[in-house]
Amino acid sequence: MSAGDKLRLGVLGSGRGTNLDAIFRALHDRAIPAEVKVVLSDVRDAGILHIGRSHRVHTKYVYPGESPFRLDEASEHNISNALHHEQVELVILAGFMRIIGPELLAAYPRRILNIHPSLLPKHPGLRAWEQALAAGDTVAGCTVHYVDQGVDSGEIIAQAEVDVMPDDTPEALHARIQHAEHVLYPEVIDHFARNRPFAG
Ligand code: GRF
């Protein structure tokens, strides 16, 4: 397989970027036929941008607009342009904290994935591990799903479970879920890279 056959990924994140780090490691260690072409963030100094740079990938901060929850039209357009410029085929949300708008959804139908730290449809939204503890769940986990116009509401692709321990703190449960994320997301990307399950 030549380098040109690799699935071209664009990654969006707002935080530390531990999922992106795990993805880079898996692409290399497991020879997954995919490559990260660009890393974009709505947070100027986000760790995920540093991780992208340390892997010599093009990174860019995109001013997101005034709303803390959404991208404004201009920022969505900027992100869309940056993804198209790198001919991105699959968009990976890795801790991106804003709702994706209509322009990006239309540009990448069933080609935008997200990872969420719960067994969806349980506990969408923020701090899902705390929601799991408050609900008294004995099993928690993470979900990779397609992104739609809602919050953590798109079709589920894959899930991984972790046990909730009787004496779990939010921090301990969150760390266990993140560890599961770092295995699950690369597995899903591997599947997409090898099987290209795209409609068009
Ligand atoms: C992950 O826990 C993911 O589930 C959520 O945001 C977090 C991002 O973490 N959507 P990181 O930036 O990959 O460390």
Tab-separated table of N, CA and C in Angstrom, residues 41-42 44 61-66 71-72 74-76 78:
chain	number	residue	atom	x	y	z
A	41	SER	N	-8.049	23.514	16.762
A	41	SER	CA	-8.616	23.723	18.096
A	41	SER	C	-9.285	25.078	18.192
A	42	ASP	N	-10.319	25.129	19.042
A	42	ASP	CA	-10.990	26.384	19.356
A	42	ASP	C	-10.390	27.009	20.615
A	44	ARG	N	-6.806	28.457	22.166
A	44	ARG	CA	-5.541	28.895	21.577
A	44	ARG	C	-4.323	28.070	22.008
A	61	TYR	N	-5.175	27.165	15.398
A	61	TYR	CA	-6.213	27.656	16.293
A	61	TYR	C	-7.249	28.381	15.446
A	62	VAL	N	-8.520	28.073	15.674
A	62	VAL	CA	-9.598	28.758	14.959
A	62	VAL	C	-10.456	29.507	15.979
A	63	TYR	N	-10.526	30.820	15.842
A	63	TYR	CA	-11.400	31.615	16.734
A	63	TYR	C	-12.838	31.126	16.554
A	64	PRO	N	-13.491	30.684	17.673
A	64	PRO	CA	-14.780	30.007	17.514
A	64	PRO	C	-16.005	30.910	17.499
A	65	GLY	N	-15.824	32.195	17.778
A	65	GLY	CA	-16.996	33.068	17.901
A	65	GLY	C	-17.358	33.258	19.363
A	66	GLU	N	-18.484	33.917	19.595
A	66	GLU	CA	-18.829	34.364	20.946
A	66	GLU	C	-19.501	33.291	21.799
A	71	LEU	N	-20.058	26.823	17.256
A	71	LEU	CA	-19.160	27.551	16.374
A	71	LEU	C	-20.004	28.575	15.632
A	72	ASP	N	-19.504	29.786	15.472
A	72	ASP	CA	-20.278	30.698	14.629
A	72	ASP	C	-20.009	30.357	13.156
A	74	ALA	N	-18.669	31.879	10.651
A	74	ALA	CA	-17.333	32.150	10.100
A	74	ALA	C	-16.323	31.102	10.567
A	75	SER	N	-16.409	30.728	11.839
A	75	SER	CA	-15.426	29.761	12.343
A	75	SER	C	-15.675	28.381	11.741
A	76	GLU	N	-16.943	28.042	11.548
A	76	GLU	CA	-17.244	26.764	10.911
A	76	GLU	C	-16.683	26.728	9.496
A	78	ASN	N	-14.136	28.464	8.441
A	78	ASN	CA	-12.672	28.370	8.536
A	78	ASN	C	-12.219	26.928	8.776
